[in-house]
Short mmCIF file of C-alpha atoms in Angstrom, two decimals:
data_model
loop_
_atom_site.label_atom_id
_atom_site.label_comp_id
_atom_site.label_asym_id
_atom_site.label_seq_id
_atom_site.Cartn_x
_atom_site.Cartn_y
_atom_site.Cartn_z
CA MET A 1 59.18 183.29 48.28
CA GLU A 2 58.82 184.79 51.74
CA GLN A 3 56.53 183.14 54.30
CA LEU A 4 53.34 185.15 54.84
CA ASP A 5 50.27 184.79 57.03
CA LEU A 6 46.81 184.56 55.48
CA GLN A 7 45.99 188.28 55.51
CA ALA A 8 49.41 189.12 54.09
CA LEU A 9 48.93 186.49 51.36
CA LEU A 10 45.52 187.90 50.50
CA LYS A 11 46.98 191.41 50.27
CA LYS A 12 49.82 190.17 48.05
CA SER A 13 47.40 188.22 45.83
CA TYR A 14 45.18 191.29 45.40
CA GLU A 15 48.27 193.29 44.42
CA ILE A 16 49.00 190.62 41.80
CA CYS A 17 45.42 190.86 40.54
CA ASP A 18 45.80 194.62 40.06
CA ALA A 19 49.16 194.21 38.29
CA LEU A 20 47.77 191.55 35.93
CA THR A 21 44.77 193.75 35.17
CA ARG A 22 46.97 196.75 34.37
CA ALA A 23 49.09 194.57 32.06
CA ASN A 24 45.94 193.04 30.53
CA VAL A 25 47.43 189.56 30.83
CA GLY A 26 45.23 187.09 28.97
CA ASN A 27 42.78 189.91 28.17
CA VAL A 28 41.86 190.01 31.84
CA ALA A 29 40.83 193.68 31.48
CA THR A 30 37.97 192.61 29.21
CA GLU A 31 36.44 190.44 31.95
CA LYS A 32 33.18 191.77 33.31
CA ARG A 33 34.47 191.45 36.87
CA GLN A 34 37.67 192.78 38.31
CA LEU A 35 40.27 190.04 38.81
CA ARG A 36 40.52 190.72 42.53
CA ILE A 37 36.72 190.31 42.85
CA MET A 38 37.00 187.08 40.87
CA LEU A 39 39.69 185.80 43.22
CA ARG A 40 37.68 186.77 46.31
CA ASN A 41 34.57 184.98 45.02
CA GLU A 42 36.58 181.88 44.14
CA LEU A 43 38.04 181.74 47.64
CA ALA A 44 34.54 182.00 49.08
CA LEU A 45 33.42 179.23 46.72
CA PHE A 46 36.43 177.15 47.79
CA GLY A 47 35.42 177.59 51.44
CA ALA A 48 31.85 176.57 50.60
CA TYR A 49 33.12 173.57 48.65
CA ILE A 50 35.11 172.31 51.66
CA THR A 51 32.50 172.99 54.35
CA ASN A 52 29.52 171.68 52.36
CA SER A 53 30.91 168.16 52.05
CA ASP A 54 28.84 167.25 55.10
CA LYS A 55 25.81 169.03 53.52
CA THR A 56 25.94 171.66 56.27
CA ILE A 57 27.50 175.12 56.39
CA THR A 58 27.52 176.56 59.90
CA GLU A 59 27.35 180.21 60.87
CA GLU A 60 30.87 179.90 62.29
CA GLU A 61 32.14 178.82 58.87
CA ALA A 62 30.20 181.62 57.21
CA GLU A 63 31.57 184.13 59.73
CA PHE A 64 35.15 183.12 58.92
CA ILE A 65 34.57 183.54 55.18
CA ARG A 66 32.75 186.83 55.75
CA THR A 67 35.39 188.42 57.99
CA THR A 68 38.45 187.03 56.20
CA LEU A 69 37.34 188.05 52.70
CA ASP A 70 35.25 191.08 53.70
CA PHE A 71 32.41 189.38 51.86
CA PRO A 72 28.87 190.09 53.22
CA VAL A 73 27.41 186.57 53.22
CA ASN A 74 25.70 184.24 55.67
CA ALA A 75 25.50 180.47 55.81
CA GLN A 76 22.45 180.29 53.51
CA ILE A 77 24.05 182.51 50.87
CA ILE A 78 27.24 180.44 50.93
CA GLU A 79 25.21 177.25 50.57
CA ASP A 80 23.33 178.81 47.64
CA ILE A 81 26.64 179.82 46.04
CA HIS A 82 27.89 176.29 46.34
CA ASN A 83 24.69 174.73 45.00
CA LYS A 84 24.60 177.05 42.00
CA ARG A 85 28.30 177.19 41.19
CA GLY A 86 29.62 174.13 43.01
CA MET A 87 32.98 172.67 42.16
CA ALA A 88 32.66 169.20 40.70
CA GLU A 89 34.99 166.74 42.39
CA LYS A 90 35.82 165.02 39.09
CA ASP A 91 36.06 168.17 36.97
CA PRO A 92 39.52 168.01 35.29
CA GLU A 93 39.49 171.82 34.99
CA GLY A 94 38.45 172.19 38.61
CA TYR A 95 40.84 174.93 39.64
CA PRO A 96 40.13 178.64 40.14
CA PRO A 97 39.89 180.55 36.81
CA SER A 98 41.81 183.45 38.34
CA LEU A 99 44.81 181.11 38.63
CA LYS A 100 44.91 180.92 34.82
CA TYR A 101 45.92 184.56 34.52
CA ALA A 102 48.71 184.21 37.04
CA MET A 103 50.03 181.09 35.29
CA LEU A 104 49.94 182.85 31.91
CA SER A 105 51.92 185.71 33.39
CA ASP A 106 54.56 183.49 35.00
CA ALA A 107 54.92 181.14 32.02
CA GLY A 108 55.19 183.97 29.47
CA ASN A 109 57.05 186.57 31.58
CA LYS A 110 54.21 189.01 30.92
CA LEU A 111 55.07 191.44 33.72
CA ASP A 112 58.10 193.64 33.08
CA PRO A 113 59.32 194.55 35.58
CA ASP A 114 57.98 191.65 37.61
CA PRO A 115 57.95 192.45 41.35
CA PHE A 116 56.64 188.92 42.03
CA ARG A 117 59.68 187.19 40.46
CA GLY A 118 57.69 184.80 38.31
CA GLN A 119 55.79 183.41 41.30
CA ALA A 120 52.41 185.12 40.97
CA SER A 121 50.70 181.76 40.50
CA MET A 122 52.46 180.35 43.57
CA TYR A 123 51.12 183.26 45.66
CA PHE A 124 47.61 182.38 44.46
CA TYR A 125 48.20 178.70 45.22
CA ASP A 126 49.55 179.42 48.72
CA THR A 127 46.59 181.72 49.39
CA PHE A 128 44.11 178.96 48.56
CA LYS A 129 46.16 176.43 50.54
CA LEU A 130 46.34 178.53 53.70
CA PHE A 131 42.75 179.75 53.39
CA GLY A 132 41.59 176.12 53.23
CA GLN A 133 43.74 175.17 56.21
CA HIS A 134 42.09 177.90 58.26
CA VAL A 135 38.66 176.63 57.21
CA LEU A 136 39.59 173.10 58.28
CA ALA A 137 40.99 174.43 61.55
CA LEU A 138 37.44 175.48 62.48
CA TYR A 139 36.83 171.77 63.06
CA ALA A 140 39.66 171.48 65.62
CA PRO A 141 40.77 169.15 67.03
CA ALA A 142 39.80 167.08 63.97
CA ALA A 143 38.13 167.93 60.69
CA PRO A 144 35.84 165.36 59.02
CA GLU A 145 37.69 163.17 56.55
CA SER A 146 35.41 164.34 53.74
CA GLU A 147 36.50 167.97 54.25
CA VAL A 148 40.17 167.00 54.36
CA GLN A 149 39.76 164.90 51.20
CA ARG A 150 38.05 167.71 49.29
CA TYR A 151 40.72 170.14 50.37
CA THR A 152 43.59 167.84 49.39
CA GLU A 153 42.08 166.88 46.03
CA TYR A 154 41.39 170.50 45.08
CA LEU A 155 44.96 171.51 45.93
CA GLN A 156 46.13 168.57 43.83
CA ARG A 157 44.16 169.87 40.84
CA MET A 158 45.77 173.27 41.28
CA GLU A 159 49.20 171.63 41.43
CA ASP A 160 48.47 169.67 38.24
CA ALA A 161 47.58 172.91 36.47
CA LEU A 162 50.75 174.60 37.72
CA ASN A 163 52.79 171.64 36.51
CA GLU A 164 51.10 171.77 33.11
CA TYR A 165 52.09 175.42 32.73
CA CYS A 166 55.60 174.57 34.04
CA VAL A 167 55.39 177.13 36.85
CA TRP A 168 55.20 174.72 39.79
CA ARG A 169 57.69 175.40 42.57
CA PRO A 170 59.02 171.91 43.41
CA VAL A 171 57.48 170.46 46.56
CA THR A 172 56.99 166.77 47.25
CA GLN A 173 54.61 167.03 50.17
CA ARG A 174 51.12 167.20 48.66
CA SER A 175 48.81 165.90 51.34
CA TYR A 176 47.99 168.51 53.98
CA LYS A 177 46.89 166.69 57.10
CA VAL A 178 44.79 168.24 59.84
CA ALA A 179 47.58 167.58 62.34
CA GLU A 180 49.63 170.25 60.54
CA LEU A 181 46.97 172.92 60.76
CA THR A 182 48.00 174.26 64.14
CA LEU A 183 51.44 174.98 62.68
CA GLN A 184 49.87 177.15 60.02
CA THR A 185 47.26 178.88 62.17
CA GLN A 186 49.38 179.83 65.18
CA SER A 187 49.51 183.56 65.78
CA VAL A 188 52.84 185.39 65.72
CA GLU A 189 52.62 185.77 69.50
CA GLU A 190 52.01 182.03 69.98
CA ARG A 191 54.97 181.13 67.78
CA GLU A 192 57.23 183.57 69.61
CA ALA A 193 56.13 182.20 72.99
CA GLU A 194 56.78 178.63 71.89
CA LEU A 195 60.16 179.64 70.45
CA GLU A 196 61.09 181.16 73.79
CA GLU A 197 60.13 177.94 75.58
CA LEU A 198 62.20 175.84 73.17
CA LEU A 199 65.25 178.06 73.62
CA GLU A 200 64.83 177.80 77.39
CA GLU A 201 64.64 174.01 77.07
CA LEU A 202 67.86 174.07 75.04
CA SER A 203 69.51 176.27 77.67
CA SER A 204 68.42 173.89 80.45
CA LEU A 205 70.23 170.89 78.93
CA VAL A 206 73.14 169.69 81.04
CA GLY A 207 76.52 170.81 79.66
CA LEU A 208 76.79 171.38 75.89
CA GLU A 209 77.80 175.02 76.35
CA GLY A 210 79.57 175.20 72.98
CA VAL A 211 76.61 173.59 71.25
CA LYS A 212 74.14 176.02 72.83
CA HIS A 213 76.32 178.96 71.80
CA GLN A 214 76.48 177.85 68.16
CA VAL A 215 72.73 177.15 67.97
CA ASN A 216 71.99 180.59 69.42
CA ILE A 217 74.29 182.18 66.84
CA MET A 218 72.32 180.41 64.09
CA VAL A 219 68.97 181.46 65.57
CA ASN A 220 70.07 185.09 65.79
CA LEU A 221 71.44 185.06 62.24
CA ILE A 222 68.07 183.84 60.98
CA LYS A 223 66.19 186.43 63.05
CA VAL A 224 68.28 189.30 61.66
CA GLN A 225 67.88 188.11 58.06
CA GLN A 226 64.12 187.89 58.58
CA MET A 227 64.12 191.47 59.92
CA ARG A 228 66.05 192.59 56.83
CA ASP A 229 63.60 190.74 54.58
CA ASP A 230 60.71 192.58 56.24
CA LEU A 231 62.36 195.88 55.23
CA GLU A 232 63.13 194.55 51.71
CA MET A 233 66.86 194.85 52.39
CA LYS A 234 69.40 192.55 50.81
CA SER A 235 69.66 189.36 52.81
CA THR A 236 72.27 186.64 53.04
CA ASP A 237 71.40 183.05 52.17
CA ILE A 238 72.17 181.18 55.40
CA SER A 239 72.87 177.46 55.14
CA LYS A 240 70.95 175.69 57.88
CA HIS A 241 72.35 172.21 57.21
CA MET A 242 74.70 171.00 59.93
CA ALA A 243 77.14 168.27 60.88
CA PHE A 244 77.08 167.10 64.50
CA LEU A 245 80.43 165.62 65.53
CA GLY A 246 80.92 163.75 68.78
CA ASN A 247 80.77 160.48 70.64
CA PRO A 248 77.53 158.57 71.33
CA GLY A 249 75.25 159.83 74.08
CA THR A 250 76.32 163.47 73.89
CA GLY A 251 72.87 164.85 73.06
CA LYS A 252 73.04 165.06 69.27
CA THR A 253 69.56 163.62 68.66
CA THR A 254 68.05 165.69 71.49
CA VAL A 255 69.43 168.91 70.03
CA ALA A 256 68.26 167.90 66.53
CA ARG A 257 64.70 167.43 67.84
CA LEU A 258 64.77 170.86 69.47
CA LEU A 259 66.17 172.44 66.29
CA ALA A 260 63.34 170.99 64.21
CA ASP A 261 60.80 172.71 66.47
CA ILE A 262 62.84 175.92 66.69
CA TYR A 263 63.04 176.17 62.90
CA ARG A 264 59.30 175.53 62.64
CA CYS A 265 58.49 178.32 65.09
CA MET A 266 60.79 180.68 63.19
CA GLY A 267 59.09 179.88 59.89
CA VAL A 268 62.18 178.19 58.46
CA LEU A 269 60.38 174.84 58.27
CA ARG A 270 56.69 174.57 57.41
CA LYS A 271 56.09 171.37 59.41
CA GLY A 272 59.05 170.73 61.69
CA GLN A 273 58.92 166.94 61.94
CA LEU A 274 62.16 165.06 62.65
CA VAL A 275 62.94 162.05 60.48
CA GLU A 276 65.79 160.01 61.96
CA VAL A 277 67.62 157.44 59.84
CA ASP A 278 70.97 155.67 59.52
CA ARG A 279 72.72 153.71 56.77
CA SER A 280 70.40 150.71 57.13
CA GLY A 281 67.40 152.95 56.45
CA LEU A 282 68.90 154.36 53.25
CA VAL A 283 71.06 151.74 51.51
CA ARG A 284 69.68 148.75 49.63
CA GLY A 285 71.43 145.82 47.95
CA TYR A 286 70.80 146.41 44.26
CA VAL A 287 71.50 149.14 41.75
CA GLY A 288 68.80 151.81 41.76
CA GLN A 289 67.14 150.64 44.97
CA THR A 290 69.25 152.89 47.21
CA ALA A 291 68.40 156.05 45.27
CA ALA A 292 64.71 155.17 45.39
CA ARG A 293 64.78 154.41 49.12
CA THR A 294 66.74 157.59 49.89
CA ALA A 295 64.21 159.58 47.85
CA GLU A 296 61.39 158.09 49.94
CA VAL A 297 63.10 159.18 53.17
CA ILE A 298 63.73 162.65 51.74
CA ASP A 299 60.07 162.91 50.76
CA GLU A 300 59.06 161.99 54.31
CA ALA A 301 61.37 164.70 55.66
CA MET A 302 60.13 167.50 53.37
CA GLY A 303 59.04 170.47 55.43
CA GLY A 304 61.06 169.18 58.37
CA LEU A 305 64.48 167.97 59.45
CA LEU A 306 66.29 164.85 58.26
CA PHE A 307 68.75 163.52 60.84
CA VAL A 308 71.25 161.00 59.41
CA ASP A 309 73.01 159.28 62.31
CA GLU A 310 76.39 157.60 61.78
CA ALA A 311 76.46 159.22 58.34
CA TYR A 312 80.11 158.22 57.85
CA ALA A 313 78.89 154.64 57.28
CA LEU A 314 77.57 155.77 53.90
CA THR A 315 81.07 156.35 52.54
CA VAL A 316 83.36 154.28 54.73
CA LYS A 317 82.99 151.26 52.42
CA LYS A 318 84.25 151.38 48.87
CA GLY A 319 83.50 148.72 46.29
CA ASP A 320 81.29 147.64 43.43
CA ASN A 321 78.65 146.19 45.74
CA ASP A 322 78.28 149.16 48.08
CA PHE A 323 75.69 151.80 47.26
CA GLY A 324 76.27 154.24 50.11
CA GLN A 325 77.64 156.85 47.70
CA GLU A 326 74.45 156.54 45.68
CA SER A 327 72.53 157.61 48.78
CA VAL A 328 74.89 160.55 49.37
CA ASP A 329 74.51 161.71 45.76
CA THR A 330 70.72 161.53 46.00
CA LEU A 331 70.79 163.46 49.26
CA LEU A 332 73.05 166.20 47.87
CA LYS A 333 70.80 166.68 44.83
CA ALA A 334 67.70 166.98 47.04
CA MET A 335 69.47 169.51 49.25
CA GLU A 336 70.06 171.64 46.16
CA ASP A 337 66.63 171.14 44.56
CA HIS A 338 64.68 171.69 47.80
CA ARG A 339 67.04 174.01 49.64
CA ASP A 340 64.17 175.95 51.22
CA ASP A 341 62.00 173.02 52.21
CA PHE A 342 64.02 170.78 54.51
CA VAL A 343 67.13 170.77 56.67
CA VAL A 344 69.66 167.94 56.85
CA ILE A 345 71.84 167.15 59.86
CA VAL A 346 74.50 164.45 59.55
CA ALA A 347 76.00 163.07 62.75
CA GLY A 348 78.62 160.68 64.04
CA TYR A 349 82.05 160.19 65.64
CA THR A 350 84.29 163.23 65.17
CA ASN A 351 87.17 161.60 63.27
CA LEU A 352 84.95 159.46 61.08
CA MET A 353 82.69 162.42 60.26
CA GLU A 354 85.72 164.49 59.23
CA GLN A 355 86.59 161.67 56.81
CA PHE A 356 82.98 161.58 55.61
CA LEU A 357 82.97 165.32 54.88
CA ASP A 358 86.24 164.97 52.92
CA SER A 359 84.97 161.97 50.90
CA ASN A 360 83.00 164.10 48.43
CA PRO A 361 83.82 167.64 47.22
CA GLY A 362 80.22 168.73 47.75
CA LEU A 363 79.81 167.51 51.33
CA ARG A 364 81.91 169.94 53.34
CA SER A 365 80.49 172.94 51.48
CA ARG A 366 76.92 171.71 52.08
CA PHE A 367 77.54 171.10 55.78
CA ALA A 368 79.51 174.24 56.58
CA ASN A 369 78.03 174.43 60.10
CA LEU A 370 80.08 171.99 62.18
CA ILE A 371 78.96 171.58 65.78
CA TYR A 372 81.19 169.60 68.13
CA PHE A 373 79.61 167.69 71.01
CA ASP A 374 82.20 167.16 73.76
CA ASP A 375 82.05 164.26 76.17
CA TYR A 376 80.23 165.02 79.41
CA THR A 377 82.23 165.49 82.59
CA ALA A 378 81.63 163.21 85.56
CA GLU A 379 79.67 165.95 87.34
CA GLU A 380 77.49 166.52 84.27
CA LEU A 381 76.78 162.79 83.97
CA TYR A 382 75.82 162.66 87.65
CA GLU A 383 73.43 165.56 87.08
CA ILE A 384 71.95 163.70 84.10
CA LEU A 385 71.48 160.67 86.37
CA LEU A 386 69.57 162.79 88.91
CA GLN A 387 67.37 164.27 86.17
CA ASN A 388 66.51 160.80 84.88
CA LEU A 389 65.71 159.60 88.39
CA GLU A 390 63.35 162.52 88.90
CA LYS A 391 61.60 161.93 85.59
CA ARG A 392 60.95 158.32 86.58
CA GLU A 393 59.94 159.22 90.15
CA TYR A 394 62.89 157.52 91.83
CA HIS A 395 65.51 158.90 94.21
CA LEU A 396 68.79 157.69 95.74
CA THR A 397 69.53 157.18 99.41
CA THR A 398 72.48 159.21 100.72
CA GLU A 399 74.78 156.16 100.57
CA ALA A 400 73.59 155.27 97.05
CA ALA A 401 74.16 158.86 95.87
CA VAL A 402 77.75 158.84 97.10
CA GLU A 403 78.40 155.47 95.44
CA ALA A 404 76.77 156.49 92.15
CA ARG A 405 78.89 159.62 91.95
CA GLU A 406 82.07 157.60 92.59
CA LEU A 407 81.17 154.94 90.02
CA ILE A 408 80.56 157.63 87.39
CA LYS A 409 83.88 159.35 88.20
CA LYS A 410 85.69 156.03 87.80
CA ARG A 411 83.90 155.38 84.48
CA VAL A 412 84.93 158.79 83.09
CA ALA A 413 88.51 158.48 84.33
CA ASN A 414 88.89 155.09 82.61
CA LYS A 415 86.78 155.47 79.50
CA PRO A 416 86.46 152.22 77.55
CA GLU A 417 86.29 152.18 73.76
CA ASN A 418 82.51 151.81 73.90
CA PHE A 419 82.02 154.75 76.29
CA ALA A 420 78.61 156.26 75.53
CA ASN A 421 78.23 159.25 77.87
CA ALA A 422 74.58 159.81 78.83
CA ARG A 423 73.65 156.49 77.25
CA ASP A 424 75.94 154.77 79.78
CA VAL A 425 74.18 156.61 82.58
CA ARG A 426 70.77 155.52 81.31
CA ASN A 427 71.96 151.90 81.16
CA PHE A 428 73.36 152.23 84.68
CA LEU A 429 69.98 153.50 85.88
CA GLU A 430 68.08 150.74 84.06
CA ARG A 431 70.14 148.10 85.88
CA ALA A 432 69.56 149.84 89.21
CA ILE A 433 65.80 149.96 88.62
CA ALA A 434 65.78 146.28 87.65
CA ASN A 435 67.72 145.35 90.78
CA HIS A 436 65.35 147.49 92.86
CA ALA A 437 62.39 145.62 91.40
CA LEU A 438 63.95 142.24 92.20
CA ARG A 439 64.49 143.36 95.78
CA VAL A 440 61.16 145.09 96.40
CA ALA A 441 58.64 142.92 94.53
CA PRO A 442 58.62 140.04 97.11
CA LEU A 443 58.20 142.37 100.10
CA LYS A 444 54.79 142.20 101.75
CA ASP A 445 54.75 145.89 102.62
CA ALA A 446 55.60 147.03 99.07
CA PRO A 447 52.02 147.57 97.76
CA GLY A 448 50.88 151.10 98.50
CA ASN A 449 54.29 152.09 99.93
CA LYS A 450 55.40 155.01 97.72
CA GLU A 451 58.67 155.54 99.59
CA LEU A 452 59.72 151.92 99.24
CA LEU A 453 58.71 151.79 95.58
CA SER A 454 60.71 154.90 94.72
CA THR A 455 63.94 154.53 96.72
CA ILE A 456 67.11 153.21 95.06
CA GLU A 457 69.46 151.85 97.73
CA LEU A 458 73.18 151.14 97.68
CA VAL A 459 72.58 147.44 97.17
CA ASP A 460 70.69 148.18 93.92
CA LEU A 461 73.69 149.83 92.25
CA GLU A 462 75.83 147.79 89.93
CA ASP A 463 79.20 148.84 88.52
CA TRP A 464 79.89 148.74 84.78
CA GLU A 465 81.55 145.51 83.71
#
């Protein structure tokens, strides 16, 4: 189902109401009120239910309900509505009656043709969910726990009803925290501005030209498909799962973090959190434990991006006592079952990742987007060193700068087996800062001397062993 803002969801839900009324689903045409009026009133009641948990409904809350639903009410009227027709927290049938008609339609295929593709009830559900999130957002930066609890419990009752009618669209994330509200209530302009900033941040990364090119291709593919969707043209299902291949310290995790936020701004991911894990976070020592642990990690990543570092370690071992393949199988199933609700990136050394992708017939097809992270050049690593110095408010003397550049060139020209690119540079800087501290701390003129406290000298530099 396409992602819609609140007004678009309301419009779509009212269209569903009219279609259900015309088809007389569940004898809805015999109701004294029109179904769209019923839905509007239930949304207003839902807003009153959330806001009245603190026994107070403000004019700001009433104004939101009034303008959003085009419902001429004030705070007193909303409070009266709630007091007279309040939703009981423990009512097992405590979900909007209008939802019943949508569920009957979806479960029994009552609309023919069905322009809503059997998801009328999910449109209703999403409308209530997003409407409630906007109500809670009025409390920014933090809504009272009682409001959040009422909201979450009511959505849970709706989900239970959808499950009972077997029309629930699988989602594992059922607790909608206030921290997520800004993601849902951002305007289109705000999302576009943030997307532009993220793409600029990606562009500003040192090196990685091939990586940037491939990410921009993916972003533009998604943009064009979204434009086609807006015009109800046929669109191509784009796989967003990726495999990052390259040596340590080449920026794989950094790019994954940016991608999570980029996908969120584009509406591809509803939350955009990054969950980073490796073999030790997925595999357990007994039969069944690995699948359960992997499922927990997947659940945590729903709505966001799951980054599996050194993924080859899941399949490199073969034997009766290794359960890495169990984790892979669980992951592949989740990628199929929840294809629209999270993105998976697997990462690791190039050769080992190629072996990983060939270890299971389903892996290479799932991770069709291969992005190769080349080693940094000596000049790029020196630039990374300067950026890290600036971030930490240090700088090199002229002599130290010349020496640092030469040491990095020598390191790149004679790469050891454990060469770690930018990670090596960070370790080099950490040793220099530690040596600087040993030198400066005993000096009497160090306190209050910003220049002394920020200058890395030649004597502070230490070559790699």
